[in-house]
Amino acid sequence: MTRRGFTLIELLVVIAIIAILIGLLLPAVQKVREAAARASSQNNLKQLALACHSFESANGGLPGLTPAPSGTNTNSFGYSVHARILPYIEQENLGRTFDTNSTPLFTGVFPVSLALNPAVAATAATPVKTFLCPADSQNPLYTVIVGGGTHAGTNYVVNIGSGRVGIGQNTYDPRFPTDGLFWYGSRVRMVEITDGTSNTLMWSQCLRGPGTGTLTGTPLSALSPEQRRRMYASIPRGVNPTGGLNPELTEAEAFTATTWVSNRGGSWIWGNPTVNGFVAYFTPNSQTPDLTAHGQGWLSARSSFSGGVNVALADGSVRFVRDSINRATWWALATRSGGEVVSGNDF
């Protein structure tokens, strides 16, 4: 008795059916993965917000960006909010390796001999899971950064403020008090968030840059869409000693810039808004590239998730904010005492 096998045509039909089924299932699998990554990211943000609450209870104010203990450019080379809350996210051992008040993060003089302090080099290069979004596949280690050395990055950024500026307004200059929750030397108390803790942004997300250094002489058209989302433009400007830039930035300059920096999210330990802060001037995942000068400017909240970003509010709750949020509402959420009226249905 002979056994009949598959013909070539039958085999091709089976293969085609399997390919169709895989094509139908793949989007569903991707959605499940994105949902899981989003939930994990929200959990990270929840921990970061609660850590800030614990810090505020223990120290009488939220952790600000810490100026460097000594040396030049003290407002640029201190520690981040992330570094200050390590004991409150079960990273006590890492936090004990340095003292934000006495251990310089960098040594030497900027820009001639600035270098990462060898005493904190191992700490700076240690990835912290709570600081990383699982949806961002970029390498978390960065070697091209001010002061050299290796830094571990982060996807979570603190609210510097709304970024709305005008003549005599310095709300996006973190050397001075902003309308947000964090700046150099800030100690905002929860009772000072008069707009309501449930209506004030504390943390959001950023996409980590590619860490390829600074691209000079490169027009926007030469960047890929993904590079535009992960890099920020650097514009030459003078700095006013009393705050702000001279002249101030304009939105149009984001499209005509030719110098692009790749260290966004490139260090969790370094207290610099261009690295781990955000400004709400542009809405989430804005099509307008980020724009800075001298460490101040407009740095948007961005994520790998389609349609929006995760945020942690000052009350410790976590929300997913859509890219389509009204710009005025997004600004209002960034201010701690602006007097704007925002309801939960607005975002």
PDB file of C-alpha atoms in Angstrom, residues 98-345:
ATOM      1  CA  PHE A  98      28.889  59.709  47.177  1.00  0.00           C
ATOM      2  CA  ASP A  99      27.658  62.758  49.068  1.00  0.00           C
ATOM      3  CA  THR A 100      25.844  65.329  46.942  1.00  0.00           C
ATOM      4  CA  ASN A 101      26.947  68.102  49.313  1.00  0.00           C
ATOM      5  CA  SER A 102      30.655  67.307  49.476  1.00  0.00           C
ATOM      6  CA  THR A 103      31.669  64.894  46.703  1.00  0.00           C
ATOM      7  CA  PRO A 104      32.312  66.706  43.399  1.00  0.00           C
ATOM      8  CA  LEU A 105      30.764  64.916  40.443  1.00  0.00           C
ATOM      9  CA  PHE A 106      33.377  66.470  38.174  1.00  0.00           C
ATOM     10  CA  THR A 107      36.880  67.717  38.871  1.00  0.00           C
ATOM     11  CA  GLY A 108      39.039  70.228  37.058  1.00  0.00           C
ATOM     12  CA  VAL A 109      38.079  73.471  35.349  1.00  0.00           C
ATOM     13  CA  PHE A 110      35.555  73.772  32.532  1.00  0.00           C
ATOM     14  CA  PRO A 111      36.209  73.443  29.623  1.00  0.00           C
ATOM     15  CA  VAL A 112      39.974  72.862  29.807  1.00  0.00           C
ATOM     16  CA  SER A 113      40.415  70.059  32.309  1.00  0.00           C
ATOM     17  CA  LEU A 114      36.908  69.026  33.397  1.00  0.00           C
ATOM     18  CA  ALA A 115      36.727  65.296  34.141  1.00  0.00           C
ATOM     19  CA  LEU A 116      34.404  62.852  35.876  1.00  0.00           C
ATOM     20  CA  ASN A 117      35.519  62.392  39.475  1.00  0.00           C
ATOM     21  CA  PRO A 118      37.191  58.933  39.734  1.00  0.00           C
ATOM     22  CA  ALA A 119      35.554  58.500  43.150  1.00  0.00           C
ATOM     23  CA  VAL A 120      32.092  58.321  41.542  1.00  0.00           C
ATOM     24  CA  ALA A 121      33.042  56.850  38.158  1.00  0.00           C
ATOM     25  CA  ALA A 122      31.743  53.357  38.947  1.00  0.00           C
ATOM     26  CA  THR A 123      28.506  54.777  40.348  1.00  0.00           C
ATOM     27  CA  ALA A 124      27.897  57.021  37.347  1.00  0.00           C
ATOM     28  CA  ALA A 125      28.288  54.020  35.029  1.00  0.00           C
ATOM     29  CA  THR A 126      25.805  51.820  36.919  1.00  0.00           C
ATOM     30  CA  PRO A 127      22.429  51.370  35.146  1.00  0.00           C
ATOM     31  CA  VAL A 128      19.449  51.603  37.496  1.00  0.00           C
ATOM     32  CA  LYS A 129      16.427  49.634  36.300  1.00  0.00           C
ATOM     33  CA  THR A 130      13.946  52.075  37.816  1.00  0.00           C
ATOM     34  CA  PHE A 131      15.450  54.876  35.705  1.00  0.00           C
ATOM     35  CA  LEU A 132      15.047  52.987  32.395  1.00  0.00           C
ATOM     36  CA  CYS A 133      11.931  52.504  30.266  1.00  0.00           C
ATOM     37  CA  PRO A 134      11.756  48.932  28.890  1.00  0.00           C
ATOM     38  CA  ALA A 135      10.358  50.233  25.583  1.00  0.00           C
ATOM     39  CA  ASP A 136      13.533  52.179  24.748  1.00  0.00           C
ATOM     40  CA  SER A 137      16.123  49.883  23.194  1.00  0.00           C
ATOM     41  CA  GLN A 138      18.986  52.413  23.134  1.00  0.00           C
ATOM     42  CA  ASN A 139      22.212  51.402  24.872  1.00  0.00           C
ATOM     43  CA  PRO A 140      21.975  52.816  28.431  1.00  0.00           C
ATOM     44  CA  LEU A 141      25.712  53.587  28.626  1.00  0.00           C
ATOM     45  CA  TYR A 142      27.158  56.857  27.298  1.00  0.00           C
ATOM     46  CA  THR A 143      30.807  57.779  26.807  1.00  0.00           C
ATOM     47  CA  VAL A 144      30.397  60.998  24.811  1.00  0.00           C
ATOM     48  CA  ILE A 145      29.352  63.493  27.467  1.00  0.00           C
ATOM     49  CA  VAL A 146      30.706  66.622  29.149  1.00  0.00           C
ATOM     50  CA  GLY A 147      33.521  65.683  31.502  1.00  0.00           C
ATOM     51  CA  GLY A 148      34.112  62.326  29.845  1.00  0.00           C
ATOM     52  CA  GLY A 149      33.866  58.972  31.557  1.00  0.00           C
ATOM     53  CA  THR A 150      30.983  56.508  31.228  1.00  0.00           C
ATOM     54  CA  HIS A 151      27.493  57.464  32.381  1.00  0.00           C
ATOM     55  CA  ALA A 152      24.382  55.296  32.654  1.00  0.00           C
ATOM     56  CA  GLY A 153      21.317  56.960  31.181  1.00  0.00           C
ATOM     57  CA  THR A 154      17.675  57.470  32.091  1.00  0.00           C
ATOM     58  CA  ASN A 155      14.277  57.745  30.400  1.00  0.00           C
ATOM     59  CA  TYR A 156      12.627  59.687  33.201  1.00  0.00           C
ATOM     60  CA  VAL A 157      12.879  63.444  33.436  1.00  0.00           C
ATOM     61  CA  VAL A 158      11.773  66.014  36.024  1.00  0.00           C
ATOM     62  CA  ASN A 159       9.480  68.992  35.482  1.00  0.00           C
ATOM     63  CA  ILE A 160      11.585  72.160  35.128  1.00  0.00           C
ATOM     64  CA  GLY A 161       8.564  74.301  34.220  1.00  0.00           C
ATOM     65  CA  SER A 162       6.234  75.485  31.475  1.00  0.00           C
ATOM     66  CA  GLY A 163       8.986  77.123  29.432  1.00  0.00           C
ATOM     67  CA  ARG A 164       6.854  80.148  28.599  1.00  0.00           C
ATOM     68  CA  VAL A 165       9.173  83.101  28.295  1.00  0.00           C
ATOM     69  CA  GLY A 166       9.183  86.745  27.378  1.00  0.00           C
ATOM     70  CA  ILE A 167      11.160  89.860  28.122  1.00  0.00           C
ATOM     71  CA  GLY A 168      12.176  89.753  31.765  1.00  0.00           C
ATOM     72  CA  GLN A 169      10.779  86.246  32.294  1.00  0.00           C
ATOM     73  CA  ASN A 170      13.208  83.490  33.215  1.00  0.00           C
ATOM     74  CA  THR A 171      10.901  80.538  33.739  1.00  0.00           C
ATOM     75  CA  TYR A 172      13.056  78.181  31.676  1.00  0.00           C
ATOM     76  CA  ASP A 173      16.387  79.172  33.235  1.00  0.00           C
ATOM     77  CA  PRO A 174      17.046  76.559  35.959  1.00  0.00           C
ATOM     78  CA  ARG A 175      19.721  78.726  37.611  1.00  0.00           C
ATOM     79  CA  PHE A 176      16.781  80.659  39.080  1.00  0.00           C
ATOM     80  CA  PRO A 177      13.377  79.633  40.462  1.00  0.00           C
ATOM     81  CA  THR A 178      11.085  78.460  37.674  1.00  0.00           C
ATOM     82  CA  ASP A 179       7.341  77.938  37.618  1.00  0.00           C
ATOM     83  CA  GLY A 180       7.885  74.155  37.795  1.00  0.00           C
ATOM     84  CA  LEU A 181       9.009  71.885  40.636  1.00  0.00           C
ATOM     85  CA  PHE A 182      12.763  71.547  40.069  1.00  0.00           C
ATOM     86  CA  TRP A 183      15.726  73.847  39.440  1.00  0.00           C
ATOM     87  CA  TYR A 184      19.225  74.281  40.865  1.00  0.00           C
ATOM     88  CA  GLY A 185      18.970  74.434  44.627  1.00  0.00           C
ATOM     89  CA  SER A 186      15.165  74.150  44.700  1.00  0.00           C
ATOM     90  CA  ARG A 187      13.365  72.921  47.837  1.00  0.00           C
ATOM     91  CA  VAL A 188       9.696  73.102  46.838  1.00  0.00           C
ATOM     92  CA  ARG A 189       7.333  71.958  49.573  1.00  0.00           C
ATOM     93  CA  MET A 190       4.156  70.082  48.751  1.00  0.00           C
ATOM     94  CA  VAL A 191       2.078  72.836  50.399  1.00  0.00           C
ATOM     95  CA  GLU A 192       3.538  75.305  47.882  1.00  0.00           C
ATOM     96  CA  ILE A 193       1.918  73.441  44.979  1.00  0.00           C
ATOM     97  CA  THR A 194      -1.190  75.594  45.174  1.00  0.00           C
ATOM     98  CA  ASP A 195      -2.509  74.541  41.762  1.00  0.00           C
ATOM     99  CA  GLY A 196      -3.123  71.133  43.315  1.00  0.00           C
ATOM    100  CA  THR A 197      -0.826  68.127  43.407  1.00  0.00           C
ATOM    101  CA  SER A 198      -3.220  66.173  41.161  1.00  0.00           C
ATOM    102  CA  ASN A 199      -2.882  68.893  38.498  1.00  0.00           C
ATOM    103  CA  THR A 200       0.894  69.380  38.561  1.00  0.00           C
ATOM    104  CA  LEU A 201       3.479  67.384  36.627  1.00  0.00           C
ATOM    105  CA  MET A 202       6.402  65.918  38.555  1.00  0.00           C
ATOM    106  CA  TRP A 203       7.999  63.386  36.167  1.00  0.00           C
ATOM    107  CA  SER A 204       7.624  62.397  32.541  1.00  0.00           C
ATOM    108  CA  GLN A 205       9.613  60.527  29.895  1.00  0.00           C
ATOM    109  CA  CYS A 206      12.325  61.214  27.343  1.00  0.00           C
ATOM    110  CA  LEU A 207      13.894  59.168  24.591  1.00  0.00           C
ATOM    111  CA  ARG A 208      17.567  58.486  25.202  1.00  0.00           C
ATOM    112  CA  GLY A 209      19.838  60.003  22.584  1.00  0.00           C
ATOM    113  CA  PRO A 210      22.094  57.904  20.353  1.00  0.00           C
ATOM    114  CA  GLY A 211      25.239  59.020  22.208  1.00  0.00           C
ATOM    115  CA  THR A 212      27.176  59.740  19.036  1.00  0.00           C
ATOM    116  CA  GLY A 213      28.528  63.121  20.081  1.00  0.00           C
ATOM    117  CA  THR A 214      27.691  66.506  18.594  1.00  0.00           C
ATOM    118  CA  LEU A 215      26.809  66.800  14.916  1.00  0.00           C
ATOM    119  CA  THR A 216      28.021  70.168  13.666  1.00  0.00           C
ATOM    120  CA  GLY A 217      27.051  71.671  10.322  1.00  0.00           C
ATOM    121  CA  THR A 218      24.144  69.248   9.989  1.00  0.00           C
ATOM    122  CA  PRO A 219      20.779  70.606   8.786  1.00  0.00           C
ATOM    123  CA  LEU A 220      17.537  69.155  10.090  1.00  0.00           C
ATOM    124  CA  SER A 221      16.891  67.527   6.700  1.00  0.00           C
ATOM    125  CA  ALA A 222      19.991  65.353   7.189  1.00  0.00           C
ATOM    126  CA  LEU A 223      18.594  63.779  10.370  1.00  0.00           C
ATOM    127  CA  SER A 224      16.328  60.750  10.310  1.00  0.00           C
ATOM    128  CA  PRO A 225      12.904  61.072  11.984  1.00  0.00           C
ATOM    129  CA  GLU A 226      14.202  58.967  14.895  1.00  0.00           C
ATOM    130  CA  GLN A 227      17.284  61.173  15.312  1.00  0.00           C
ATOM    131  CA  ARG A 228      15.065  64.258  15.415  1.00  0.00           C
ATOM    132  CA  ARG A 229      13.172  62.733  18.323  1.00  0.00           C
ATOM    133  CA  ARG A 230      16.289  61.760  20.249  1.00  0.00           C
ATOM    134  CA  MET A 231      18.600  64.744  19.690  1.00  0.00           C
ATOM    135  CA  TYR A 232      18.349  68.419  20.579  1.00  0.00           C
ATOM    136  CA  ALA A 233      19.542  71.518  18.757  1.00  0.00           C
ATOM    137  CA  SER A 234      22.201  73.715  20.337  1.00  0.00           C
ATOM    138  CA  ILE A 235      22.021  77.411  19.485  1.00  0.00           C
ATOM    139  CA  PRO A 236      24.792  79.971  20.164  1.00  0.00           C
ATOM    140  CA  ARG A 237      23.595  82.561  22.665  1.00  0.00           C
ATOM    141  CA  GLY A 238      24.761  84.919  25.343  1.00  0.00           C
ATOM    142  CA  VAL A 239      23.569  84.392  28.901  1.00  0.00           C
ATOM    143  CA  ASN A 240      22.109  87.170  31.013  1.00  0.00           C
ATOM    144  CA  PRO A 241      23.618  87.191  34.520  1.00  0.00           C
ATOM    145  CA  THR A 242      20.155  87.785  35.959  1.00  0.00           C
ATOM    146  CA  GLY A 243      18.596  84.927  33.966  1.00  0.00           C
ATOM    147  CA  GLY A 244      17.594  83.906  30.508  1.00  0.00           C
ATOM    148  CA  LEU A 245      19.298  84.114  27.132  1.00  0.00           C
ATOM    149  CA  ASN A 246      20.230  87.117  25.040  1.00  0.00           C
ATOM    150  CA  PRO A 247      18.571  87.107  22.600  1.00  0.00           C
ATOM    151  CA  GLU A 248      15.847  84.674  23.601  1.00  0.00           C
ATOM    152  CA  LEU A 249      15.106  81.523  21.652  1.00  0.00           C
ATOM    153  CA  THR A 250      12.481  81.382  18.924  1.00  0.00           C
ATOM    154  CA  GLU A 251      10.606  78.284  17.784  1.00  0.00           C
ATOM    155  CA  ALA A 252      11.716  78.790  14.177  1.00  0.00           C
ATOM    156  CA  GLU A 253      15.347  78.228  15.175  1.00  0.00           C
ATOM    157  CA  ALA A 254      14.599  74.576  15.893  1.00  0.00           C
ATOM    158  CA  PHE A 255      14.174  74.053  12.143  1.00  0.00           C
ATOM    159  CA  THR A 256      17.207  76.042  11.011  1.00  0.00           C
ATOM    160  CA  ALA A 257      19.751  74.756  13.557  1.00  0.00           C
ATOM    161  CA  THR A 258      22.869  72.961  12.323  1.00  0.00           C
ATOM    162  CA  THR A 259      24.340  71.706  15.618  1.00  0.00           C
ATOM    163  CA  TRP A 260      22.725  68.659  17.255  1.00  0.00           C
ATOM    164  CA  VAL A 261      23.597  67.022  20.586  1.00  0.00           C
ATOM    165  CA  SER A 262      23.042  63.322  21.243  1.00  0.00           C
ATOM    166  CA  ASN A 263      23.210  62.963  25.045  1.00  0.00           C
ATOM    167  CA  ARG A 264      19.537  63.460  25.907  1.00  0.00           C
ATOM    168  CA  GLY A 265      18.847  61.104  28.818  1.00  0.00           C
ATOM    169  CA  GLY A 266      22.553  60.267  28.814  1.00  0.00           C
ATOM    170  CA  SER A 267      23.154  60.410  32.573  1.00  0.00           C
ATOM    171  CA  TRP A 268      20.954  59.766  35.583  1.00  0.00           C
ATOM    172  CA  ILE A 269      23.529  61.165  38.005  1.00  0.00           C
ATOM    173  CA  TRP A 270      24.370  64.508  36.354  1.00  0.00           C
ATOM    174  CA  GLY A 271      22.088  67.387  37.330  1.00  0.00           C
ATOM    175  CA  ASN A 272      21.516  69.030  33.963  1.00  0.00           C
ATOM    176  CA  PRO A 273      18.053  69.670  32.443  1.00  0.00           C
ATOM    177  CA  THR A 274      19.286  68.928  28.914  1.00  0.00           C
ATOM    178  CA  VAL A 275      20.050  65.425  30.126  1.00  0.00           C
ATOM    179  CA  ASN A 276      17.291  64.553  32.610  1.00  0.00           C
ATOM    180  CA  GLY A 277      14.780  67.401  32.793  1.00  0.00           C
ATOM    181  CA  PHE A 278      11.849  68.457  30.616  1.00  0.00           C
ATOM    182  CA  VAL A 279      10.076  71.703  29.830  1.00  0.00           C
ATOM    183  CA  ALA A 280       6.408  71.788  28.792  1.00  0.00           C
ATOM    184  CA  TYR A 281       6.754  74.478  26.130  1.00  0.00           C
ATOM    185  CA  PHE A 282       6.015  71.944  23.378  1.00  0.00           C
ATOM    186  CA  THR A 283       3.376  69.235  23.787  1.00  0.00           C
ATOM    187  CA  PRO A 284       4.411  65.574  24.223  1.00  0.00           C
ATOM    188  CA  ASN A 285       6.245  63.985  21.272  1.00  0.00           C
ATOM    189  CA  SER A 286       6.218  67.341  19.502  1.00  0.00           C
ATOM    190  CA  GLN A 287       7.207  67.470  15.836  1.00  0.00           C
ATOM    191  CA  THR A 288       9.294  70.529  16.703  1.00  0.00           C
ATOM    192  CA  PRO A 289      12.834  69.460  17.677  1.00  0.00           C
ATOM    193  CA  ASP A 290      14.139  70.276  21.139  1.00  0.00           C
ATOM    194  CA  LEU A 291      16.112  73.512  21.320  1.00  0.00           C
ATOM    195  CA  THR A 292      18.654  74.710  23.900  1.00  0.00           C
ATOM    196  CA  ALA A 293      21.505  77.106  24.623  1.00  0.00           C
ATOM    197  CA  HIS A 294      23.776  76.996  27.672  1.00  0.00           C
ATOM    198  CA  GLY A 295      21.778  74.170  29.245  1.00  0.00           C
ATOM    199  CA  GLN A 296      18.469  75.997  29.089  1.00  0.00           C
ATOM    200  CA  GLY A 297      15.675  75.964  26.565  1.00  0.00           C
ATOM    201  CA  TRP A 298      12.841  73.703  25.450  1.00  0.00           C
ATOM    202  CA  LEU A 299      13.209  69.980  26.064  1.00  0.00           C
ATOM    203  CA  SER A 300      10.045  68.006  25.408  1.00  0.00           C
ATOM    204  CA  ALA A 301       8.555  64.948  27.045  1.00  0.00           C
ATOM    205  CA  ARG A 302       8.858  62.053  24.587  1.00  0.00           C
ATOM    206  CA  SER A 303       8.278  58.297  24.662  1.00  0.00           C
ATOM    207  CA  SER A 304       8.401  55.127  22.573  1.00  0.00           C
ATOM    208  CA  PHE A 305       4.663  54.663  23.089  1.00  0.00           C
ATOM    209  CA  SER A 306       2.286  55.558  20.304  1.00  0.00           C
ATOM    210  CA  GLY A 307       0.093  58.551  20.949  1.00  0.00           C
ATOM    211  CA  GLY A 308       1.500  60.021  24.137  1.00  0.00           C
ATOM    212  CA  VAL A 309       3.719  59.842  27.226  1.00  0.00           C
ATOM    213  CA  ASN A 310       3.447  58.562  30.752  1.00  0.00           C
ATOM    214  CA  VAL A 311       3.581  61.194  33.486  1.00  0.00           C
ATOM    215  CA  ALA A 312       3.699  61.115  37.279  1.00  0.00           C
ATOM    216  CA  LEU A 313       1.775  63.894  38.977  1.00  0.00           C
ATOM    217  CA  ALA A 314       2.762  65.523  42.235  1.00  0.00           C
ATOM    218  CA  ASP A 315       0.140  63.539  44.156  1.00  0.00           C
ATOM    219  CA  GLY A 316       1.904  60.313  43.161  1.00  0.00           C
ATOM    220  CA  SER A 317      -0.652  59.230  40.567  1.00  0.00           C
ATOM    221  CA  VAL A 318       0.402  58.206  37.054  1.00  0.00           C
ATOM    222  CA  ARG A 319      -1.393  59.078  33.826  1.00  0.00           C
ATOM    223  CA  PHE A 320      -0.945  58.592  30.085  1.00  0.00           C
ATOM    224  CA  VAL A 321      -1.132  62.001  28.423  1.00  0.00           C
ATOM    225  CA  ARG A 322      -2.007  62.126  24.730  1.00  0.00           C
ATOM    226  CA  ASP A 323       0.055  64.031  22.189  1.00  0.00           C
ATOM    227  CA  SER A 324      -3.137  65.883  21.263  1.00  0.00           C
ATOM    228  CA  ILE A 325      -3.459  67.578  24.676  1.00  0.00           C
ATOM    229  CA  ASN A 326      -4.284  71.258  24.437  1.00  0.00           C
ATOM    230  CA  ARG A 327      -1.043  73.242  24.639  1.00  0.00           C
ATOM    231  CA  ALA A 328      -2.385  75.662  27.242  1.00  0.00           C
ATOM    232  CA  THR A 329      -3.467  72.712  29.392  1.00  0.00           C
ATOM    233  CA  TRP A 330      -0.009  71.142  29.107  1.00  0.00           C
ATOM    234  CA  TRP A 331       1.548  74.455  30.161  1.00  0.00           C
ATOM    235  CA  ALA A 332      -0.852  74.688  33.094  1.00  0.00           C
ATOM    236  CA  LEU A 333       0.054  71.193  34.286  1.00  0.00           C
ATOM    237  CA  ALA A 334       3.725  72.219  34.437  1.00  0.00           C
ATOM    238  CA  THR A 335       3.185  75.146  36.819  1.00  0.00           C
ATOM    239  CA  ARG A 336       2.948  74.673  40.571  1.00  0.00           C
ATOM    240  CA  SER A 337       1.145  77.922  41.402  1.00  0.00           C
ATOM    241  CA  GLY A 338       0.024  79.501  38.132  1.00  0.00           C
ATOM    242  CA  GLY A 339      -3.626  79.709  39.167  1.00  0.00           C
ATOM    243  CA  GLU A 340      -4.855  77.904  36.041  1.00  0.00           C
ATOM    244  CA  VAL A 341      -7.986  75.783  36.345  1.00  0.00           C
ATOM    245  CA  VAL A 342      -7.458  72.246  35.053  1.00  0.00           C
ATOM    246  CA  SER A 343      -9.798  69.314  35.561  1.00  0.00           C
ATOM    247  CA  GLY A 344      -9.019  65.646  35.249  1.00  0.00           C
ATOM    248  CA  ASN A 345     -11.090  65.515  32.081  1.00  0.00           C
TER     249      ASN A 345
END
